[in-house]
Each structure stands twice: as C-alpha cells, then as structure tokens.
Short mmCIF file of C-alpha atoms in Angstrom, two decimals:
data_model
loop_
_atom_site.label_atom_id
_atom_site.label_comp_id
_atom_site.label_asym_id
_atom_site.label_seq_id
_atom_site.Cartn_x
_atom_site.Cartn_y
_atom_site.Cartn_z
CA MET A 101 0.00 0.00 0.00
CA GLY A 102 1.44 3.35 -1.01
CA ALA A 103 1.23 6.58 0.92
CA TRP A 104 -0.09 8.52 -2.08
CA LYS A 105 -2.99 7.98 -4.45
CA GLN A 106 -3.22 9.53 -7.91
CA PHE A 107 -6.29 11.63 -8.77
CA LEU A 108 -8.21 10.82 -11.92
CA ALA A 109 -9.68 13.55 -14.14
CA SER A 110 -13.13 12.53 -12.96
CA ASP A 111 -12.06 13.15 -9.35
CA ILE A 112 -11.54 16.92 -9.90
CA ILE A 113 -14.44 19.28 -10.56
CA VAL A 114 -14.07 23.06 -10.99
CA ASN A 115 -17.27 25.01 -10.34
CA PRO A 116 -17.61 28.76 -10.98
CA PHE A 117 -19.99 30.80 -8.85
CA VAL A 118 -20.68 34.52 -8.68
CA VAL A 119 -20.41 36.48 -5.44
CA ASN A 120 -21.70 40.01 -4.83
CA LYS A 121 -20.79 42.70 -2.36
CA GLY A 122 -22.53 46.00 -1.73
CA PHE A 123 -20.78 49.34 -1.21
CA THR A 124 -22.16 52.66 0.00
CA PHE A 125 -20.08 55.84 -0.18
CA THR A 126 -21.03 59.19 1.32
CA PRO A 127 -19.43 62.62 0.73
CA GLY A 128 -15.75 62.75 1.56
CA THR A 129 -15.40 66.51 1.97
CA SER A 130 -17.61 69.57 2.08
CA SER A 131 -16.70 70.35 -1.53
CA GLY A 132 -18.42 67.19 -2.77
CA GLN A 133 -15.60 64.69 -3.33
CA PHE A 134 -16.58 61.20 -2.32
CA ALA A 135 -15.26 57.64 -2.22
CA TYR A 136 -11.63 58.61 -2.62
CA LEU A 137 -8.55 56.56 -1.81
CA GLY A 138 -8.68 55.30 1.76
CA TYR A 139 -12.38 56.04 2.20
CA THR A 140 -14.33 53.85 4.64
CA SER A 141 -17.20 51.76 3.29
CA SER A 142 -20.28 51.96 5.49
CA VAL A 143 -21.21 48.36 4.64
CA SER A 144 -18.56 46.56 6.64
CA GLY A 145 -16.27 49.34 7.85
CA GLU A 146 -13.18 48.17 5.98
CA ILE A 147 -10.74 50.63 4.46
CA ILE A 148 -10.53 50.68 0.67
CA ASN A 149 -6.77 51.15 0.54
CA SER A 150 -5.25 49.83 -2.67
CA ASP A 151 -3.59 51.77 -5.46
CA ALA A 152 -5.76 54.11 -7.52
CA VAL A 153 -9.09 53.02 -6.03
CA GLY A 154 -11.51 55.93 -6.07
CA ILE A 155 -14.87 56.81 -7.60
CA ASN A 156 -14.44 59.89 -9.75
CA ARG A 157 -16.99 62.26 -11.30
CA PHE A 158 -16.51 64.23 -14.50
CA LEU A 159 -18.44 66.97 -16.29
CA GLY A 160 -18.25 66.71 -20.08
CA VAL A 161 -19.09 69.75 -22.22
CA ASN A 162 -19.67 70.00 -25.96
CA THR A 163 -16.95 72.56 -26.56
CA ASN A 164 -13.76 73.06 -28.56
CA TYR A 165 -11.19 71.15 -26.54
CA TYR A 166 -8.34 72.95 -28.35
CA THR A 167 -9.37 76.36 -27.05
CA ASN A 168 -11.28 75.41 -23.89
CA LEU A 169 -8.74 73.82 -21.56
CA THR A 170 -11.05 73.54 -18.55
CA LEU A 171 -10.35 70.34 -16.59
CA THR A 172 -12.89 68.16 -14.85
CA GLY A 173 -12.66 65.49 -12.15
CA GLN A 174 -13.51 65.41 -8.44
CA LEU A 175 -10.44 63.50 -7.31
CA THR A 176 -7.62 66.04 -6.99
CA SER A 177 -4.58 66.64 -4.83
CA SER A 178 -6.62 69.19 -2.85
CA LEU A 179 -7.91 66.32 -0.69
CA SER A 180 -5.19 67.05 1.90
CA GLY A 181 -3.17 63.93 1.36
CA SER A 182 -6.07 61.50 0.90
CA VAL A 183 -5.02 61.03 -2.72
CA PRO A 184 -1.28 60.56 -3.42
CA ALA A 185 0.42 62.95 -5.79
CA TYR A 186 0.97 60.32 -8.50
CA LEU A 187 -2.77 59.61 -8.56
CA ALA A 188 -3.76 63.27 -8.77
CA ASP A 189 -1.98 63.57 -12.11
CA PHE A 190 -4.41 61.14 -13.73
CA VAL A 191 -7.83 62.01 -12.36
CA GLN A 192 -8.60 65.25 -14.24
CA TYR A 193 -9.30 65.55 -17.95
CA ASN A 194 -10.36 68.16 -20.49
CA GLN A 195 -14.14 68.68 -20.46
CA GLY A 196 -14.37 68.61 -24.25
CA LEU A 197 -12.36 65.40 -24.51
CA VAL A 198 -14.59 63.73 -21.92
CA TYR A 199 -17.67 64.70 -23.93
CA ASN A 200 -16.25 63.40 -27.22
CA SER A 201 -14.81 60.21 -25.74
CA ILE A 202 -18.13 59.17 -24.22
CA LYS A 203 -19.94 60.02 -27.45
CA GLN A 204 -17.55 57.90 -29.48
CA LEU A 205 -17.68 54.90 -27.16
CA TYR A 206 -21.36 54.72 -26.29
CA TYR A 207 -23.52 57.07 -28.35
CA THR A 208 -22.31 57.27 -31.96
CA ASN A 209 -25.31 55.20 -33.08
CA PHE A 210 -27.74 57.39 -31.12
CA LEU A 211 -27.09 60.93 -32.32
CA SER A 212 -30.39 61.29 -34.20
CA SER A 213 -32.50 58.55 -32.62
CA SER A 214 -32.78 57.56 -28.96
CA THR A 215 -33.31 53.93 -30.02
CA GLY A 216 -30.34 53.78 -32.40
CA ASP A 217 -29.52 54.83 -35.95
CA ILE A 218 -29.58 52.02 -38.51
CA VAL A 219 -27.44 52.58 -41.61
CA GLU A 220 -26.86 50.64 -44.83
CA GLN A 221 -23.37 49.29 -45.31
CA PRO A 222 -21.75 46.61 -47.51
CA VAL A 223 -20.73 43.31 -46.00
CA LEU A 224 -17.92 40.88 -46.73
CA VAL A 225 -19.11 37.43 -47.82
CA PRO A 226 -16.18 34.96 -47.89
CA GLY A 227 -16.14 32.70 -50.95
CA PHE A 228 -18.98 34.55 -52.70
CA ASN A 229 -17.34 34.11 -56.11
CA SER A 230 -14.26 32.52 -57.63
CA SER A 231 -12.39 35.82 -57.99
CA GLY A 232 -12.07 36.14 -54.25
CA ASP A 233 -13.82 37.67 -51.29
CA VAL A 234 -15.67 40.85 -52.21
CA LEU A 235 -17.92 43.36 -50.50
CA ILE A 236 -21.47 42.96 -51.77
CA GLY A 237 -24.89 44.36 -51.00
CA GLU A 238 -25.99 46.73 -48.26
CA ILE A 239 -27.67 45.70 -45.05
CA GLN A 240 -29.39 47.61 -42.26
CA SER A 241 -27.14 47.46 -39.24
CA PRO A 242 -25.54 49.74 -36.64
CA LEU A 243 -22.42 51.48 -37.84
CA TYR A 244 -20.56 51.42 -34.51
CA ASP A 245 -20.24 49.09 -31.55
CA ASN A 246 -21.64 51.09 -28.65
CA PHE A 247 -21.34 48.30 -26.05
CA LEU A 248 -25.00 47.29 -26.08
CA GLN A 249 -25.59 45.04 -23.10
CA SER A 250 -28.64 43.06 -24.24
CA THR A 251 -30.84 42.38 -27.25
CA LEU A 252 -33.47 44.79 -25.92
CA VAL A 253 -34.03 48.02 -27.85
CA PRO A 254 -31.82 50.51 -25.99
CA THR A 255 -32.80 54.00 -24.96
CA ARG A 256 -29.88 56.39 -25.25
CA PHE A 257 -30.18 60.14 -25.61
CA TRP A 258 -27.21 62.33 -26.52
CA PRO A 259 -27.27 66.15 -26.24
CA THR A 260 -25.69 67.75 -29.31
CA ALA A 261 -26.27 71.47 -28.67
CA SER A 262 -23.27 73.74 -28.28
CA GLY A 263 -22.27 73.83 -24.62
CA ALA A 264 -24.37 70.75 -23.79
CA GLU A 265 -23.29 69.04 -20.59
CA ILE A 266 -23.04 65.40 -19.59
CA GLY A 267 -22.06 63.81 -16.29
CA ILE A 268 -19.77 60.82 -15.87
CA ILE A 269 -19.36 58.67 -12.77
CA SER A 270 -16.41 56.30 -13.10
CA ILE A 271 -16.16 53.34 -10.72
CA PRO A 272 -12.83 51.45 -10.96
CA SER A 273 -12.80 47.71 -11.57
CA LYS A 274 -11.09 47.19 -8.23
CA LEU A 275 -14.43 48.14 -6.69
CA PHE A 276 -17.05 46.73 -9.06
CA GLY A 277 -15.18 43.54 -10.00
CA GLU A 278 -16.46 42.12 -13.29
CA TYR A 279 -19.59 44.26 -13.54
CA ILE A 280 -22.01 46.32 -11.48
CA VAL A 281 -24.97 44.18 -10.44
CA PRO A 282 -28.07 45.39 -12.35
CA THR A 283 -30.66 47.29 -10.24
CA SER A 284 -28.08 47.89 -7.48
CA PHE A 285 -26.88 51.38 -8.46
CA ARG A 286 -28.22 54.42 -6.58
CA LEU A 287 -27.02 58.02 -6.62
CA THR A 288 -28.70 60.32 -4.11
CA SER A 289 -28.61 64.11 -3.89
CA GLY A 290 -30.82 65.57 -1.21
CA SER A 291 -34.23 63.88 -1.33
CA PHE A 292 -33.87 62.69 -4.96
CA SER A 293 -32.20 59.52 -6.19
CA LEU A 294 -31.14 58.15 -9.54
CA ILE A 295 -31.42 54.38 -9.91
CA ASP A 296 -30.79 51.89 -12.70
CA ASP A 297 -33.66 49.81 -14.05
CA GLY A 298 -31.61 46.67 -14.69
CA GLU A 299 -31.63 47.28 -18.47
CA GLY A 300 -28.93 49.93 -18.68
CA ASN A 301 -31.11 53.00 -18.07
CA VAL A 302 -30.66 55.48 -15.21
CA LEU A 303 -34.01 56.83 -14.02
CA LEU A 304 -35.19 59.36 -11.51
CA GLU A 305 -36.56 57.15 -8.76
CA ASN A 306 -40.33 56.60 -8.82
CA THR A 307 -40.59 58.22 -12.26
CA THR A 308 -40.05 57.31 -15.89
CA PHE A 309 -37.63 60.21 -16.43
CA ASN A 310 -34.49 58.85 -18.11
CA PHE A 311 -31.42 60.69 -16.84
CA GLY A 312 -28.86 58.59 -18.70
CA ASN A 313 -27.35 55.14 -18.94
CA ILE A 314 -25.17 52.75 -16.99
CA ILE A 315 -22.60 50.46 -18.61
CA TYR A 316 -22.48 47.59 -16.13
CA PRO A 317 -19.26 45.82 -17.24
CA HIS A 318 -17.34 49.12 -17.50
CA GLY A 319 -18.42 50.70 -14.23
CA ILE A 320 -19.49 53.83 -16.13
CA ILE A 321 -22.62 55.85 -15.33
CA ILE A 322 -23.48 58.52 -17.91
CA LEU A 323 -25.95 61.31 -17.11
CA THR A 324 -27.36 62.98 -20.23
CA ASN A 325 -30.72 64.16 -18.82
CA SER A 326 -32.84 62.91 -21.70
CA ALA A 327 -35.82 64.09 -19.65
CA SER A 328 -35.17 67.47 -21.24
CA TYR A 329 -38.87 68.30 -21.45
CA ILE A 330 -38.71 69.22 -17.76
CA ASN A 331 -38.02 72.90 -17.20
CA GLY A 332 -34.40 73.63 -16.48
CA GLY A 333 -32.56 71.37 -18.91
CA GLY A 334 -29.25 70.00 -17.73
CA GLY A 335 -28.08 72.76 -15.44
CA GLY A 336 -27.47 72.69 -11.73
CA SER A 337 -31.13 72.00 -10.98
CA ILE A 338 -34.39 71.17 -12.68
CA THR A 339 -37.73 72.69 -11.74
CA ALA A 340 -41.00 70.83 -12.12
CA SER A 341 -44.46 72.25 -11.45
CA ALA A 342 -47.29 70.22 -10.02
CA GLY A 343 -49.65 71.68 -12.62
CA TYR A 344 -51.00 69.92 -15.69
CA GLY A 345 -49.09 72.11 -18.14
CA ILE A 346 -45.59 70.76 -17.42
CA SER A 347 -45.90 67.50 -15.51
CA LEU A 348 -46.86 64.24 -17.16
CA TYR A 349 -49.96 62.52 -15.84
CA GLY A 350 -49.09 59.14 -14.34
CA SER A 351 -45.47 60.00 -13.63
CA GLY A 352 -43.92 60.51 -10.23
CA VAL A 353 -43.36 64.20 -10.87
CA TYR A 354 -47.13 64.74 -11.13
CA GLY A 355 -47.42 63.94 -7.45
CA LEU A 356 -44.41 65.82 -6.15
CA GLY A 357 -46.58 68.39 -4.44
CA ALA A 358 -47.90 71.88 -5.03
CA GLY A 359 -45.69 74.67 -6.28
CA VAL A 360 -42.30 74.20 -7.86
CA THR A 361 -40.04 71.29 -6.93
CA THR A 362 -36.27 71.52 -7.48
CA ILE A 363 -34.63 68.37 -8.82
CA PRO A 364 -30.81 68.24 -9.06
CA GLY A 365 -29.56 68.45 -12.63
CA ILE A 366 -26.42 66.98 -14.09
CA VAL A 367 -24.15 69.55 -12.45
CA GLY A 368 -25.86 68.95 -9.12
CA PHE A 369 -25.19 65.21 -9.23
CA ILE A 370 -21.62 65.62 -10.49
CA THR A 371 -20.30 68.47 -8.34
CA GLY A 372 -22.70 68.42 -5.41
CA SER A 373 -22.71 66.42 -2.21
CA VAL A 374 -24.09 63.00 -3.07
CA THR A 375 -24.25 59.42 -1.80
CA CYS A 376 -23.41 56.55 -4.13
CA SER A 377 -24.16 52.86 -3.63
CA PHE A 378 -23.85 49.77 -5.82
CA SER A 379 -23.05 46.06 -5.67
CA SER A 380 -19.99 44.50 -7.22
CA SER A 381 -19.81 41.11 -8.88
CA LEU A 382 -16.93 38.65 -9.05
CA THR A 383 -16.69 35.05 -10.28
CA ILE A 384 -14.87 32.71 -7.91
CA TYR A 385 -13.78 29.26 -9.04
CA GLU A 386 -14.04 26.44 -6.52
CA ALA A 387 -12.09 23.24 -7.14
CA GLN A 388 -13.54 20.09 -5.59
CA TYR A 389 -11.26 17.08 -5.10
CA LYS A 390 -12.93 13.72 -4.60
CA CYS A 391 -10.72 11.55 -2.40
CA THR A 392 -12.04 7.99 -2.52
CA LEU A 393 -10.62 5.32 -0.21
CA ARG A 394 -11.40 1.86 -1.47
CA GLU A 395 -12.28 -0.82 1.05
CA SER A 396 -8.85 -2.38 0.57
CA GLU A 397 -6.89 0.87 0.83
CA PHE A 398 -5.50 2.82 3.79
CA ASN A 399 -6.62 0.20 6.29
CA ALA A 400 -3.30 0.13 8.10
CA THR A 401 -1.57 2.94 9.88
CA LEU A 402 1.68 4.47 8.61
CA ASN A 403 2.49 6.04 11.95
CA PRO A 404 6.08 5.08 12.92
CA SER A 405 5.01 4.69 16.55
CA ALA A 406 2.77 1.77 15.54
CA GLN A 407 5.65 -0.12 13.96
CA LYS A 408 7.94 -2.59 15.65
CA SER A 409 10.97 -0.95 17.14
CA GLY A 410 14.22 -0.78 15.25
CA SER A 411 17.62 -1.55 16.64
CA LEU A 412 20.84 0.20 17.58
CA LEU A 413 23.61 0.00 15.03
CA THR A 414 27.18 0.54 16.28
CA VAL A 415 29.78 1.84 13.84
CA ASN A 416 33.26 2.83 15.00
CA SER A 417 32.11 3.04 18.60
CA SER A 418 29.22 5.31 17.62
CA SER A 419 25.63 4.11 18.02
CA PHE A 420 22.93 4.91 15.50
CA TYR A 421 19.21 4.12 15.61
CA GLN A 422 18.14 1.98 12.71
CA ARG A 423 14.42 2.10 11.89
CA GLY A 424 12.47 -1.09 11.61
CA ASP A 425 11.30 -2.67 8.40
CA GLY A 426 7.78 -1.26 8.72
CA THR A 427 6.31 -4.32 10.39
CA LEU A 428 3.36 -3.29 12.57
CA SER A 429 3.30 -4.01 16.26
CA ASN A 430 1.13 -6.89 17.44
CA ASN A 431 -1.41 -4.60 19.11
CA VAL A 432 -2.42 -2.95 15.80
CA THR A 433 -2.72 -6.05 13.66
CA GLY A 434 -5.92 -7.44 15.09
CA SER A 435 -9.13 -7.68 13.11
CA TYR A 436 -10.76 -5.01 15.29
CA PHE A 437 -8.08 -2.43 14.63
CA SER A 438 -9.25 0.34 12.27
CA PRO A 439 -7.22 3.50 11.70
CA TYR A 440 -8.84 6.93 11.65
CA VAL A 441 -8.32 9.65 9.05
CA THR A 442 -7.74 13.11 10.50
CA THR A 443 -5.85 14.93 7.73
CA VAL A 444 -5.76 14.83 3.93
CA GLY A 445 -2.78 16.27 2.07
CA LEU A 446 -2.70 17.28 -1.60
CA TYR A 447 0.64 16.86 -3.40
CA ASP A 448 2.02 17.71 -6.82
CA GLU A 449 3.80 15.31 -9.17
CA ALA A 450 7.08 15.80 -7.25
CA GLN A 451 5.33 14.89 -3.98
CA ASN A 452 5.53 18.44 -2.65
CA LEU A 453 2.78 19.17 -0.16
CA LEU A 454 0.49 21.89 -1.60
CA ALA A 455 -2.55 21.91 0.68
CA VAL A 456 -3.69 20.32 3.92
CA GLY A 457 -7.29 19.57 4.79
CA LYS A 458 -8.25 18.93 8.42
CA LEU A 459 -11.39 16.95 9.18
CA ALA A 460 -13.74 18.28 11.85
CA GLN A 461 -13.48 14.95 13.65
CA PRO A 462 -11.52 11.72 13.08
CA LEU A 463 -13.08 9.53 10.40
CA PRO A 464 -12.68 5.73 10.67
CA THR A 465 -11.84 3.91 7.45
CA SER A 466 -14.10 1.05 6.48
CA PRO A 467 -12.82 -2.43 5.51
CA THR A 468 -16.13 -3.25 3.79
CA THR A 469 -17.22 -0.12 1.86
CA ASP A 470 -15.60 2.78 0.05
CA THR A 471 -15.04 6.03 1.92
CA THR A 472 -15.17 9.37 0.07
CA ILE A 473 -13.80 12.66 1.38
CA LEU A 474 -14.57 15.88 -0.55
CA ILE A 475 -12.10 18.77 -0.39
CA ASN A 476 -13.21 22.20 -1.68
CA ILE A 477 -10.64 24.89 -2.45
CA ASP A 478 -11.59 28.40 -3.60
CA LYS A 479 -9.28 29.81 -6.25
#
C-alpha cells in the first residue's frame, strides 16, 4: 500500500460561482468629493486602501477642446493627502475630450434617434465568387459598436447642442469587480435619487424620467438628462411644477406636491454632495477534489510509533538508531483495529505538499465499503 494515491480527471471538478458585495459611499469633503482613496465603506467598515481606487466624477461639455482647456474630475490633490500625488496627475481631464470620448464609445449610433440609428453598409461574404472575397450588397445594421448590453431596444439620448453638458461617474474595476450588479446602483442628492432599471437606463426614482445610462461591465454611469422636457434642462437643478401644463400625468413628478419642486440636474449630481451605492460582482472558481478510499486501501496505519521498534547499530564506537522494516506491532494487527483519518494532504507530481485539509473529527476507514472525502478549495 502506497502513501499517495493519484487523482483521476473525474475526481476533480471546478465550479464557478458569482459572489456580490454591496458598497455605500457618502461625501468625503464639504466640496463634494466622495469615495476617494482610503475612504471607509459603510457596509462593513473596511478601508478601501489599494492603489488608484476611487470613484471619480466628470463633467463633459460640448466645446472646442483645443481652445477650452477647462479640466474636470472630483479626485484632486486638494484632498489634503487623501489622494497621493501620483494619482492626482491622472484624475482630471479636459471637459471637451470627456464629452467626445463618451460620445464615441457609447452614443455614436444614437445621435439622431434615442433607439439607435440604422445605416446601410456593404458586407464581406467569404467565398462569394471565384475571384475572391468581395464586398457585396448593403444591409441595415448599426455602424458602430456602442457596447450594447442586451438584445433589448436601448434608450440612449445624446445632447448635441453647443455647450451641452453630460455627467460621468467612473467606478474602478477594483471596486465593481467584473460588472455592477443590475438594479443595485443608486445616486442620491438631497431627497432625490437616480437608480438603474436593470436594463442599462438610469431613471429618476419613482418616475419614468431617463437621466442617462449605466454600462455595467465598464463601471461607467453617464448622465445625459434625456428628460429634457422638464423645465431647467441639464443645469445645476431642474424645476417641475405640479400643474398639468408641465408635468406628465401618471409620472412621479405629477405627485411631487404643489408649487415648484427643485430636482438636481447633471451639475448637481456631479459636483454636489451625493451618496453613491452599488453592488460589485466577481466570479470565484471552486475546485472540488474527490478523495475515494477503497475498502482495501488505507486500512493500516503508517504512523512510525505503531511499527515494531528498530535496533541500535554501532559503527566505529558510535551508536545509531536503525528504523524497523515497517512491520506493525502486534497490538495494531488485530481484526478489530481500524485506523482513523484526521488529515488529507494534496501533493504535486514531485510529492511536494500543496494543501492540507483537516477533518472536523476523526473519520474511521471502512474495511467493507468505500469512503469518500470531498475537499473544496476556492481559487
């Protein structure tokens, strides 16, 4: 009987499973910065303290980025040491470049239609004729890849007027993992909150007003205020009357109360004091090792103390202990003797110990049936 047993391919199973964790960040300073490096999460109280971890907010403006050099970004070196100097160099960008970058990545198919522009373009059909692959025909299809997250018809509005503003909230992958869990995002300013509907839209809570979009696998929240029919546009605040002339019947704004209600606009959510919460998602792989002891295996102990004693060997007047030949002592050879398993070790091909599994209580081996021990290791 050997001390090791080789695993078969059928004895090892790798199972992926997704784990989620919620985060809530409140304002970091009176000037509106929040969730910066070293900030404390209110969920479990731990310190987020790894390199370049910080939720940043940007204001993009449709302007000439060659002449307008205004920078945007809430994470700056003015946080009194909370953000290291090397990080501060990378958290502010030109407002015009932010506007154009977001348009290129996510909205180039939605400049004239909130549900997407379909254009005709030729396609390459391999092996269409003997002369080689050629471009033939024209089909109706999107011209750009704007990171659509499902087969549902998207709703994306993009402001194109001169000086139009957009808001960007950038959550680093070190916080959201593989993607933000749908329906978990919430951005609160005062008594108003923006939430995601699970389909990539950011709505004013309890209304149908679309304030923008969320790109779950990128950790990007884009505020475009497509609810532009409300008075106030995309400025620091939006005003909505409780009368029939402005409010929409059946929407949450209709019941906001008499008089004029102030709703934060894009600037209010980007530069104001806000609270942000979301859930992260990460896939963990668990390896399960099936250790099967046959009825004829591991039924004798390998403990040296259970073996017959060795003898003293004298060489040149020096005595050395010589181990026995592995023969078990008489008291452990009876039919009633059954060893117990307390520890399972996993080894590589060179018999290097890689992992040790301790059983909760000693497990007797059976001389009549197989015994199976399952070891789970999270990777």
